[in-house]
Short mmCIF file of N, CA and C in Angstrom, two decimals:
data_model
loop_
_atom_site.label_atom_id
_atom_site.label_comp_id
_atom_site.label_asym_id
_atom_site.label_seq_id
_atom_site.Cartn_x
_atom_site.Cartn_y
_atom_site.Cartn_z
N UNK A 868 27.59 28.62 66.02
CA UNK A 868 26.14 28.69 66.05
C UNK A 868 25.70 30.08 66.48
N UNK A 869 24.53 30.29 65.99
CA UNK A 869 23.82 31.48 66.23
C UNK A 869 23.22 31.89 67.74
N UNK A 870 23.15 32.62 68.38
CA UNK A 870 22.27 32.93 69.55
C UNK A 870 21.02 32.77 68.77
N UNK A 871 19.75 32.22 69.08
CA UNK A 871 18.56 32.38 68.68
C UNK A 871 17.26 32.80 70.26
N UNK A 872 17.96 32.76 71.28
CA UNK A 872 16.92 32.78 71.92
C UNK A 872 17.81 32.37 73.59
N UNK A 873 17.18 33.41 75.11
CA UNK A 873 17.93 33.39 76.11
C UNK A 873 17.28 32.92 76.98
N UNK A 874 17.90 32.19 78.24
CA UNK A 874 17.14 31.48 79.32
C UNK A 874 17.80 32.27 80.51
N UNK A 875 16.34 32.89 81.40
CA UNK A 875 16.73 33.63 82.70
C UNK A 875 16.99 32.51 83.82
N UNK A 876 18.50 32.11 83.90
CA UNK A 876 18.56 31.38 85.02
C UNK A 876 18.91 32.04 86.55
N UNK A 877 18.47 31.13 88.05
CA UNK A 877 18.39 31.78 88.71
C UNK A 877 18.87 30.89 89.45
N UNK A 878 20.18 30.78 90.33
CA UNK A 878 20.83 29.87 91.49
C UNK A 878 20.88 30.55 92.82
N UNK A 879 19.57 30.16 93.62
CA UNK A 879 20.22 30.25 95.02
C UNK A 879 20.87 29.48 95.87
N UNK A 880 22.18 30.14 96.44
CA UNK A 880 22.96 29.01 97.66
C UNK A 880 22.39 29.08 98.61
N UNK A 881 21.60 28.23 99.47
CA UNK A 881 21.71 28.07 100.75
C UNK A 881 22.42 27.44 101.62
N UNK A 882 22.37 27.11 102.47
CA UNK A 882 23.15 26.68 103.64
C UNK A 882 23.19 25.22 103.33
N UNK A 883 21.88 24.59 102.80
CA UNK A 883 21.60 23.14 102.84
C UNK A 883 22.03 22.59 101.80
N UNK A 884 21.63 23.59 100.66
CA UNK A 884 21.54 23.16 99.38
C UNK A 884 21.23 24.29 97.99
N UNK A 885 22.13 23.72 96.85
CA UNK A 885 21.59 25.05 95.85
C UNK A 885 20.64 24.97 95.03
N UNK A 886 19.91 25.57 95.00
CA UNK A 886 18.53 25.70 94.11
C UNK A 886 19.09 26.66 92.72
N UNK A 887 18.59 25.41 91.91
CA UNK A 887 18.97 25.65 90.29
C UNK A 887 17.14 26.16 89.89
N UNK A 888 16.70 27.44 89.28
CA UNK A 888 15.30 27.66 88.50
C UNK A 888 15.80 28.47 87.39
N UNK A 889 14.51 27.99 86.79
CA UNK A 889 14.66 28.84 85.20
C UNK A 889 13.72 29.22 84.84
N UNK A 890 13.35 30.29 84.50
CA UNK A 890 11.93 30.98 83.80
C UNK A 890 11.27 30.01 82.56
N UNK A 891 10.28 29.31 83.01
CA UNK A 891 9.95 28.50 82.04
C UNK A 891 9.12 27.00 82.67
N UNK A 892 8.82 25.93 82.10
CA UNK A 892 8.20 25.09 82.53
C UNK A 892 9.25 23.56 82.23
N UNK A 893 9.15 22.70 83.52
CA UNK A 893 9.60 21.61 83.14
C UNK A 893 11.46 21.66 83.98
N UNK A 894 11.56 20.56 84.41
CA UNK A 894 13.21 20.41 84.63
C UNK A 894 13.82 20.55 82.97
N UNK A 895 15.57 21.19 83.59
CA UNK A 895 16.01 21.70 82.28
C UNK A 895 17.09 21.04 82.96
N UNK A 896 18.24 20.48 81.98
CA UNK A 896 19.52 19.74 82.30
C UNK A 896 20.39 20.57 81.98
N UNK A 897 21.41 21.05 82.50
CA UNK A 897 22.71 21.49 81.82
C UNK A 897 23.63 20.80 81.53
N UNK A 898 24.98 21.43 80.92
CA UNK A 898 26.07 20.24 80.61
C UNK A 898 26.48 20.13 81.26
N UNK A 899 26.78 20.56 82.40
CA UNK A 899 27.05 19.75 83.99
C UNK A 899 26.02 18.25 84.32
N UNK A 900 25.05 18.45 84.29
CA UNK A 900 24.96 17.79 84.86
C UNK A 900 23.39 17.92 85.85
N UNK A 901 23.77 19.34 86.07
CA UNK A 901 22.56 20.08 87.31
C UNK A 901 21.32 19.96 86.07
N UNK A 902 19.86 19.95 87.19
CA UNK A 902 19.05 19.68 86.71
C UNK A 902 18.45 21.22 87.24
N UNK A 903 17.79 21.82 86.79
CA UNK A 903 17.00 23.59 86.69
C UNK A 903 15.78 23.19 86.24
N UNK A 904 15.12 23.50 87.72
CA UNK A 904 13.78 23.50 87.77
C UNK A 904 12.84 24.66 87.11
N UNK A 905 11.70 24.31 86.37
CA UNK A 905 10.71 25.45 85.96
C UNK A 905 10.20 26.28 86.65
N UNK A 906 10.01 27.46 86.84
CA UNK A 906 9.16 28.15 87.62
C UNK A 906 8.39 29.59 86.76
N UNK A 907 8.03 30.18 87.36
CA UNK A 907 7.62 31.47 86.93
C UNK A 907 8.10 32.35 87.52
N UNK A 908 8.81 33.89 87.04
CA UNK A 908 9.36 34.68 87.93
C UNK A 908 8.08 36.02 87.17
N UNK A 909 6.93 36.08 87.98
CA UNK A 909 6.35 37.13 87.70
C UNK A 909 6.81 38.41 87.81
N UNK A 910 6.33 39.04 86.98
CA UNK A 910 6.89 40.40 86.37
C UNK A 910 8.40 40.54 87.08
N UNK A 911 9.01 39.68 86.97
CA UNK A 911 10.54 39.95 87.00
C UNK A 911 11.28 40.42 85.75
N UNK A 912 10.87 39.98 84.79
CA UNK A 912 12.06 40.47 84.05
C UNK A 912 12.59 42.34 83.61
N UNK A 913 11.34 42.88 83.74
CA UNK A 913 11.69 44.04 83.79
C UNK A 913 12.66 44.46 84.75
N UNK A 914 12.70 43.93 86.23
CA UNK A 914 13.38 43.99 87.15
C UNK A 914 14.65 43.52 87.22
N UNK A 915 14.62 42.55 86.60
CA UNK A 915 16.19 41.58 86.51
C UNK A 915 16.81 42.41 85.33
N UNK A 916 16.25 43.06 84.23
CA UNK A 916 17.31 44.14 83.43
C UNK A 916 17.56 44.78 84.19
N UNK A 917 16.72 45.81 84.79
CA UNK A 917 17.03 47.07 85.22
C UNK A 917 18.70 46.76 86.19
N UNK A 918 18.31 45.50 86.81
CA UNK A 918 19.51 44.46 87.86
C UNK A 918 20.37 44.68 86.97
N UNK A 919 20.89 43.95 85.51
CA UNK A 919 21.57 43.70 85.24
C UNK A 919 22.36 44.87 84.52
N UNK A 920 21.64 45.85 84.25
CA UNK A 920 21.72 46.99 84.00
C UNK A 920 22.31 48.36 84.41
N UNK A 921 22.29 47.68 85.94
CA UNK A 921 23.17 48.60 86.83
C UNK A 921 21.96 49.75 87.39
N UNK A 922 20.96 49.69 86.74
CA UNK A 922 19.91 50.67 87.41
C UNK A 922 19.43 50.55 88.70
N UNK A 923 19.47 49.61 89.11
CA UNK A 923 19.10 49.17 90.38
C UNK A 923 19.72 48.27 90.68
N UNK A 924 19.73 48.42 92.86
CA UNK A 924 21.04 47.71 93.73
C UNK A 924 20.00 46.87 94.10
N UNK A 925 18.99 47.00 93.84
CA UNK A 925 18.08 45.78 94.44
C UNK A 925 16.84 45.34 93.78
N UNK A 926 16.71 44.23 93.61
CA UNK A 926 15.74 44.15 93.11
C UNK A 926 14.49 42.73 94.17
N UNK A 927 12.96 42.83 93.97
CA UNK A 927 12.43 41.61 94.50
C UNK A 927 11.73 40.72 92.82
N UNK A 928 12.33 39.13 93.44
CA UNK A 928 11.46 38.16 92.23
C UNK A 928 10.37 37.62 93.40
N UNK A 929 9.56 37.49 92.64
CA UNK A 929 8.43 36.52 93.20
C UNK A 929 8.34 35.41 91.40
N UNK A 930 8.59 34.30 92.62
CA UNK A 930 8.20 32.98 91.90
C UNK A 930 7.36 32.38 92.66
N UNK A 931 6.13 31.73 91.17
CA UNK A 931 5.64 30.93 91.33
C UNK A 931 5.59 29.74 90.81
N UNK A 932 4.91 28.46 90.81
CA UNK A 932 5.00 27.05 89.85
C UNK A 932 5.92 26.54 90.64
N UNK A 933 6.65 26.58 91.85
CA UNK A 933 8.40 26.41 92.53
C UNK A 933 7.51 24.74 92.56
N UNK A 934 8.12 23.86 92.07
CA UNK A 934 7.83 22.45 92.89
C UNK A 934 8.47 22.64 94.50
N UNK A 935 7.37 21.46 94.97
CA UNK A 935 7.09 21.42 96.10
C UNK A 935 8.17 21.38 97.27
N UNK A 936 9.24 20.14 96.52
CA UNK A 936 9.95 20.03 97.34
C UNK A 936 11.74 21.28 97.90
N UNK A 937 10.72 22.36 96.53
CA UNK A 937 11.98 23.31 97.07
C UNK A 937 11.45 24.09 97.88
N UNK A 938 10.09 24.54 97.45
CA UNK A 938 9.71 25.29 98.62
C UNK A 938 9.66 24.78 100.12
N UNK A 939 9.69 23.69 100.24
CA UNK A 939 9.63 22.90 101.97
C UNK A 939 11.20 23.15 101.73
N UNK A 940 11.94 22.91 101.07
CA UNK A 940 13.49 23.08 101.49
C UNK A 940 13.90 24.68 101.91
N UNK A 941 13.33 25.74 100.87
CA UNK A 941 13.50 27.14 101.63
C UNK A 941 12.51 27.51 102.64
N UNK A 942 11.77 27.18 102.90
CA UNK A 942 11.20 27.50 104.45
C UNK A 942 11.72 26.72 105.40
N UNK A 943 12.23 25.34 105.48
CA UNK A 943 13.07 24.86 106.64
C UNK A 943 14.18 25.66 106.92
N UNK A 944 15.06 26.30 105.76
CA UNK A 944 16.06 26.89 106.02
C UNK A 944 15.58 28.65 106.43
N UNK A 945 14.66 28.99 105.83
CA UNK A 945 13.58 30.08 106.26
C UNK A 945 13.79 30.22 107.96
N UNK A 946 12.82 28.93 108.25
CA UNK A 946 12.62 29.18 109.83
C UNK A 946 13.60 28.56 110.22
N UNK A 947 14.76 28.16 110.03
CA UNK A 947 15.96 27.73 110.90
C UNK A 947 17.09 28.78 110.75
N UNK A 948 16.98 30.30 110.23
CA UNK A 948 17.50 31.18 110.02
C UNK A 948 18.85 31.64 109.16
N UNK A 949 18.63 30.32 108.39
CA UNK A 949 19.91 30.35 107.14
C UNK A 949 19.68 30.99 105.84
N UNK A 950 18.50 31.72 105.84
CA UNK A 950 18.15 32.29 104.33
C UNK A 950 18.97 33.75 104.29
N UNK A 951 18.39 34.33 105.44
CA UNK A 951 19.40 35.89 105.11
C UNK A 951 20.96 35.80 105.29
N UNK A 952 20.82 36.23 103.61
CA UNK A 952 22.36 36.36 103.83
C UNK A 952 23.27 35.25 102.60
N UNK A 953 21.88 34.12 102.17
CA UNK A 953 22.27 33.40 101.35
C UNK A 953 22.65 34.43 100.08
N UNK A 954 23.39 33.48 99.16
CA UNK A 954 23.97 34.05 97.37
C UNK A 954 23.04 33.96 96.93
N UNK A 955 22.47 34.72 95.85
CA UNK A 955 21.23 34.71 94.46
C UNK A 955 22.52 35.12 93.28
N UNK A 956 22.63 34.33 92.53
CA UNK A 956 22.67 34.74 90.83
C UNK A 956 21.99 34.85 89.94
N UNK A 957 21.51 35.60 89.04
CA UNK A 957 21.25 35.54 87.92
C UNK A 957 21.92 35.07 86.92
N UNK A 958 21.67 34.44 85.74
CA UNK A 958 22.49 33.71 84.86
C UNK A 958 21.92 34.15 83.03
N UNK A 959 22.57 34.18 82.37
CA UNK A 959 21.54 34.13 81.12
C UNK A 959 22.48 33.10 80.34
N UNK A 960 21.46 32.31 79.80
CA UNK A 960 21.89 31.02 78.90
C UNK A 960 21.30 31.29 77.59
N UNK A 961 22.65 31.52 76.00
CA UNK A 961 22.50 31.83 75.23
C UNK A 961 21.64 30.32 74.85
N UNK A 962 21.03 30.40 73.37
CA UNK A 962 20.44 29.27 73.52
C UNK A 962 20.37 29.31 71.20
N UNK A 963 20.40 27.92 70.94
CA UNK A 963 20.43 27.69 69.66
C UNK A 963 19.09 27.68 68.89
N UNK A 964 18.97 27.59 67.88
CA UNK A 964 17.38 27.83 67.05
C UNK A 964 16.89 26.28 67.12
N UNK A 965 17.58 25.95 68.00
CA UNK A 965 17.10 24.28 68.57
C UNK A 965 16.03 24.69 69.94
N UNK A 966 16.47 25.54 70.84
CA UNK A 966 16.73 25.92 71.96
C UNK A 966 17.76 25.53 73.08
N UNK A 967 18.45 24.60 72.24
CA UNK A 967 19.40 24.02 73.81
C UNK A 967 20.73 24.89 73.44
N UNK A 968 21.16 24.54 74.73
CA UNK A 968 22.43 25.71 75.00
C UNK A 968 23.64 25.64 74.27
N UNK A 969 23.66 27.25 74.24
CA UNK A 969 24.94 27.16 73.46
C UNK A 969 26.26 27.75 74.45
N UNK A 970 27.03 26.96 74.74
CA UNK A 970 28.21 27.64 75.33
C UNK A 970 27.74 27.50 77.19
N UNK A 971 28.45 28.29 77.71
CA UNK A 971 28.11 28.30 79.46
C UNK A 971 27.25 29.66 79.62
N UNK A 972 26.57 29.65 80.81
CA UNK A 972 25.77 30.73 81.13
C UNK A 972 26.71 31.64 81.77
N UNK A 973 26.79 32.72 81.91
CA UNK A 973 27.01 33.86 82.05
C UNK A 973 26.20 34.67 83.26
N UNK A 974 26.87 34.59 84.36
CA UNK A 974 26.42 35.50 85.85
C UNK A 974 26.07 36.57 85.39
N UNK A 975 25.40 37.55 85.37
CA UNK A 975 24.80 39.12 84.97
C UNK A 975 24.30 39.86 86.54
N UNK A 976 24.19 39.31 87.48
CA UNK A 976 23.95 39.54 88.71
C UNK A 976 24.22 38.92 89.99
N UNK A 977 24.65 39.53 90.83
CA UNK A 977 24.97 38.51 92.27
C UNK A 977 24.77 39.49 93.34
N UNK A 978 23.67 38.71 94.29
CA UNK A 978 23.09 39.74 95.52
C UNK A 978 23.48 38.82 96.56
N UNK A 979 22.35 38.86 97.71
CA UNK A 979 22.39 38.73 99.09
C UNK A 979 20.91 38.61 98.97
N UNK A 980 20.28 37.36 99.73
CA UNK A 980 18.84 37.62 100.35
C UNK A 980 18.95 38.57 101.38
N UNK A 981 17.80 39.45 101.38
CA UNK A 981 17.78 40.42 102.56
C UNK A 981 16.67 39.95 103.01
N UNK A 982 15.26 38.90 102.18
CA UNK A 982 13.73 38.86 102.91
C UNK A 982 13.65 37.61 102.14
N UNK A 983 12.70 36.54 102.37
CA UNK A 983 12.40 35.56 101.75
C UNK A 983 10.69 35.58 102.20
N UNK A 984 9.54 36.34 102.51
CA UNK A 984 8.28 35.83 102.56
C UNK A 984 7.88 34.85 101.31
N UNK A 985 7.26 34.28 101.97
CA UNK A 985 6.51 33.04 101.69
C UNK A 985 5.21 32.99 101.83
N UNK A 986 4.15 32.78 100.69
CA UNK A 986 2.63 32.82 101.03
C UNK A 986 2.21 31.50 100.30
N UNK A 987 1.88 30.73 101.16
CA UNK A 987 0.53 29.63 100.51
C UNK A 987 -0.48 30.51 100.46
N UNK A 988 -1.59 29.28 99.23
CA UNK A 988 -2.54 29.84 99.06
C UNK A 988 -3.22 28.74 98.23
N UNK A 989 -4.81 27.71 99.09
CA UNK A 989 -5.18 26.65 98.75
C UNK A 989 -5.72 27.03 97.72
N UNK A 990 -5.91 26.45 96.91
CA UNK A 990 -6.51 25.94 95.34
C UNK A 990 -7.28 24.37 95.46
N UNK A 991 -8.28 24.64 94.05
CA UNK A 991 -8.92 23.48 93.96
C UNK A 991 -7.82 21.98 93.96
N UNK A 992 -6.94 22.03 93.57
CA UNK A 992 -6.02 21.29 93.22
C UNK A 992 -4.88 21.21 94.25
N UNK A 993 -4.78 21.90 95.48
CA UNK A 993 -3.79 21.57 95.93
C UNK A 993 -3.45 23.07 96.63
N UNK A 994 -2.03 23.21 97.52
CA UNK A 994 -1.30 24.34 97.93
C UNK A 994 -0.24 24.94 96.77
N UNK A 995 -0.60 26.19 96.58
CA UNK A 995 0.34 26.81 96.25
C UNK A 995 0.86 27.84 96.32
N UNK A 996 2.56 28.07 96.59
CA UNK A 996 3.28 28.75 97.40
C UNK A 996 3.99 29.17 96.10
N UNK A 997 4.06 31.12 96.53
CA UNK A 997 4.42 31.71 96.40
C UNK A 997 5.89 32.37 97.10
N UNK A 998 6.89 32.15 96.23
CA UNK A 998 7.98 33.15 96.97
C UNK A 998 8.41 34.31 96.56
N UNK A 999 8.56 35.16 97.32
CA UNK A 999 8.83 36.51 97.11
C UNK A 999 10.27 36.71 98.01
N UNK A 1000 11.58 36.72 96.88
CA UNK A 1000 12.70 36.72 97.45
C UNK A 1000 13.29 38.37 97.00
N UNK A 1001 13.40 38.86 98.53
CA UNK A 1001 13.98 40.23 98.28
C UNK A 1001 15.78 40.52 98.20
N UNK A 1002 16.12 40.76 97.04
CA UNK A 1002 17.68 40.75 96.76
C UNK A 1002 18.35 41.88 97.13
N UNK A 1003 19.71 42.02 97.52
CA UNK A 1003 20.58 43.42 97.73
C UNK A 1003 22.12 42.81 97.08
N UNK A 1004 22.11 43.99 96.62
CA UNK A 1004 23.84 43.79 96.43
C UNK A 1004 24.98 44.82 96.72
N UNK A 1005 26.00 44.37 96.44
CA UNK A 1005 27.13 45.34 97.16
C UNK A 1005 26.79 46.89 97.13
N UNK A 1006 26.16 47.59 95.99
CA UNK A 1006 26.15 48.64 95.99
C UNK A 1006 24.34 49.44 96.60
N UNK A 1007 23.99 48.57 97.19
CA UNK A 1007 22.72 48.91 98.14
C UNK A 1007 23.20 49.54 99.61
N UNK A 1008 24.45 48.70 99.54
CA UNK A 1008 25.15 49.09 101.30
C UNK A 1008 25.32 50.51 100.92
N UNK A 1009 25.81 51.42 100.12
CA UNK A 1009 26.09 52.94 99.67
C UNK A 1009 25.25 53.52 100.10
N UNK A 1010 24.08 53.45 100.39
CA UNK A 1010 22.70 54.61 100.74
C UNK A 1010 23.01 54.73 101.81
N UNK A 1011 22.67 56.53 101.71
CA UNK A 1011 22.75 57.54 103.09
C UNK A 1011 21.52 57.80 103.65
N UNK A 1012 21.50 58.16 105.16
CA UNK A 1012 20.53 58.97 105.45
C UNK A 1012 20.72 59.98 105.23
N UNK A 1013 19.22 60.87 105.44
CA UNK A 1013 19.88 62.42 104.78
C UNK A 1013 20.70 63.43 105.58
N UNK A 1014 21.61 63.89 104.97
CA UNK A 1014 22.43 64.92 105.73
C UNK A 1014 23.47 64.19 106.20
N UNK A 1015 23.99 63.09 105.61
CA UNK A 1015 25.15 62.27 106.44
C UNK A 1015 25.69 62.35 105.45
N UNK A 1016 27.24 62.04 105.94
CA UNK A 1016 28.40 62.04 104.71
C UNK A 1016 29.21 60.61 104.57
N UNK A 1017 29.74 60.25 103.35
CA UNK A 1017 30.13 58.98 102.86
C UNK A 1017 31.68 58.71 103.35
N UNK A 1018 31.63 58.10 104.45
CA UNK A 1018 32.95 57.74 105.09
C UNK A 1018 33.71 56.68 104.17
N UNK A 1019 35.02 56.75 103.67
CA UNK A 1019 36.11 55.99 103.36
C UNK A 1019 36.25 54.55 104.50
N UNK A 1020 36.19 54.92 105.85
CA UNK A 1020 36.15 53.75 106.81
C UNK A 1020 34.95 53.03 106.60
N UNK A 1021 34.38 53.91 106.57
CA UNK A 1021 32.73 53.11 106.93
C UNK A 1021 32.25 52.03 105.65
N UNK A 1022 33.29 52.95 104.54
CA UNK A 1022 32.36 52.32 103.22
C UNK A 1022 33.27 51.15 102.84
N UNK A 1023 34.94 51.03 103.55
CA UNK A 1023 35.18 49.43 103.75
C UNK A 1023 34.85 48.47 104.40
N UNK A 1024 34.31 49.36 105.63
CA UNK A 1024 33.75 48.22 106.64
C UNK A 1024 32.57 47.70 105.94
N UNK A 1025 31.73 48.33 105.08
CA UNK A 1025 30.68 47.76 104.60
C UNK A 1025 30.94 46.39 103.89
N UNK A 1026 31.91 47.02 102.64
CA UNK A 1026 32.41 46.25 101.60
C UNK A 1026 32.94 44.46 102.24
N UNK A 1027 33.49 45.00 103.20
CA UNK A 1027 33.75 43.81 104.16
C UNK A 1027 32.68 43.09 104.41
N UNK A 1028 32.19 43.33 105.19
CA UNK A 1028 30.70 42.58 105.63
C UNK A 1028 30.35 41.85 104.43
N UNK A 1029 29.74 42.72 103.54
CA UNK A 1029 29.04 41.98 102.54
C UNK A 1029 29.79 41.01 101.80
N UNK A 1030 31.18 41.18 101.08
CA UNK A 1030 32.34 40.71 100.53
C UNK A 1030 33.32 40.69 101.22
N UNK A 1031 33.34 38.97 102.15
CA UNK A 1031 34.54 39.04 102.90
C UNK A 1031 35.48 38.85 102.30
N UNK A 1032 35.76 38.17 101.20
CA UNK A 1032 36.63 37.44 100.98
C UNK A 1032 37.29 38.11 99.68
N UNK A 1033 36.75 39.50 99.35
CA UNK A 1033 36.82 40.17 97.99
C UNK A 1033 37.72 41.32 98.48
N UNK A 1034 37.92 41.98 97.41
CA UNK A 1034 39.13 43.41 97.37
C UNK A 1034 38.00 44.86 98.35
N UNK A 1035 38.84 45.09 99.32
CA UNK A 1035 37.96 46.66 99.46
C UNK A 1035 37.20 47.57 98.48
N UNK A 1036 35.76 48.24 98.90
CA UNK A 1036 35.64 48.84 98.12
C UNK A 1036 36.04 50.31 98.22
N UNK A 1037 37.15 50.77 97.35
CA UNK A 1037 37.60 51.97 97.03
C UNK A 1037 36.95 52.83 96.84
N UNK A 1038 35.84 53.40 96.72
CA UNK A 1038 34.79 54.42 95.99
C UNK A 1038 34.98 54.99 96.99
N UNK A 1039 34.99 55.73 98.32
CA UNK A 1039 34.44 56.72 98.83
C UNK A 1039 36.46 57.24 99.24
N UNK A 1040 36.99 56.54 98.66
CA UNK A 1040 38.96 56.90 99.45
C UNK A 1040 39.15 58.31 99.04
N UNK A 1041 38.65 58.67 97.97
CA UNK A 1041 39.40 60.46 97.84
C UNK A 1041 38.30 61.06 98.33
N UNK A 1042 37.30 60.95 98.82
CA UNK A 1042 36.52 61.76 99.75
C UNK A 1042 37.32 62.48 100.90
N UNK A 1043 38.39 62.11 101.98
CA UNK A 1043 38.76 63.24 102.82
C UNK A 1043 39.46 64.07 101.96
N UNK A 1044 40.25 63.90 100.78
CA UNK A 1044 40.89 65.00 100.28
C UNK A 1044 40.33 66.10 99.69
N UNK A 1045 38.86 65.88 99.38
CA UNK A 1045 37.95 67.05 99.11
C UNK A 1045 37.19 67.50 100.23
N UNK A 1046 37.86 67.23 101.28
CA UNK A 1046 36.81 68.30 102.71
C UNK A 1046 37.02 69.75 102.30
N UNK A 1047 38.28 70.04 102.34
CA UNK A 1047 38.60 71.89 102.35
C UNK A 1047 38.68 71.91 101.33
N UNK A 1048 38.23 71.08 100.37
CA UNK A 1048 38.59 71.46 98.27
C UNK A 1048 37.67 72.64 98.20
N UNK A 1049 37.57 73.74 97.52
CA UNK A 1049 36.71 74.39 97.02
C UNK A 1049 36.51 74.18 95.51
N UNK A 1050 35.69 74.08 94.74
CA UNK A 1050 34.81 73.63 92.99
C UNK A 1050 34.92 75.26 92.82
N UNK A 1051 35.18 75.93 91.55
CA UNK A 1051 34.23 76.92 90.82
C UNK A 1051 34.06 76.21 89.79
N UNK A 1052 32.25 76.74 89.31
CA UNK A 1052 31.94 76.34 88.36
C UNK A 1052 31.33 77.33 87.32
N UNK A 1053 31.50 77.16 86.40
CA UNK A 1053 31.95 76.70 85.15
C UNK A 1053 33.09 77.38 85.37
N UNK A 1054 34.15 76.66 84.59
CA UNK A 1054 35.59 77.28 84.97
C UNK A 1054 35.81 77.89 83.44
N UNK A 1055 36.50 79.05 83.80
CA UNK A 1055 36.75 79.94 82.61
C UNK A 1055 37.94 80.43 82.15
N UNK A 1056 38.26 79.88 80.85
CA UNK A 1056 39.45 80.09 80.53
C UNK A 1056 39.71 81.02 79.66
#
């Protein structure tokens, strides 16, 4: 079958429980089994390429439409201090000129909550809450202040923290061997 059309899925782990959403309206079933709730991820998607894209180590979604009972589930875990620090994926689900899925979704991103604000806001009809979930991922820990230099120790200890259970990150290891290196440039032969 053809790709005809993609679904931005979005799984956060929390502590309690994982929250399955999907850009769009209505519960969505997968072939698992899991049921993916509708929401709106305003002006995210520009943001979630740039994510998936490698252009950016961080990105914020704000969703709205969240039914009710997830938002009371991420603010209990909110104010009981289990949100920072939870998993966010991004997912994209190829999809048939039916629209239902073709094949398994595909991770394209994996962060860290760093912020979860939360805003109600009454309406004729009821409360509605806004979340604004701020994401980081492994390569956000890399930023310097200015005039500091990129330690080999420092930049496993990071890798650690964030990814315990994953391979060191190697990127900064041939840094001491270029302390006394001298560059000419353009080199001329």
């Amino acid at each position: 079958m053809a790709i005809k059309s993609l679904r931005i899925l979005l799984r956060l782990t929390f502590p309690g429980k994982t929250i399955r959403l999907w850009d769009g309206a209505g519960p969505v079933i997968d072939g698992n089994g899991d049921v993916w709730s509708g929401c709106t991820i305003g002006d995210g998607l520009d943001t979630i390429e740039s994510a998936i894209n490698g252009e950016a180590s961080s990105l914020t979604l704000g969703l709205s439409g969240v039914d009710s009972r997830i938002t009371e589930l991420a603010y209990t875990d909110l104010v009981a201090g289990n949100v920072i620090g939870s998993r966010v994926e991004i997912l994209i689900q190829p999809c048939d000129e039916f629209d239902q899925p073709d094949g398994d979704p595909e991770v394209r991103f994996t962060g860290t909550i760093d912020n979860m604000p939360i805003e109600d806001v009454v309406a004729e009809d009821g409360v509605v809450s806004t979340i604004a979930i701020e994401v980081v991922n492994r390569f956000d820990l890399r930023t310097l202040t200015s005039g500091a230099s990129l330690s080999d120790i420092d930049q496993k200890a990071r890798s650690a923290q964030l990814n315990p259970g994953g391979n060191p990150d190697r990127f900064a290891e041939r840094i001491p061997l270029l302390q006394d290196h001298t560059l000419h440039w353009p080199v001329v032969t």
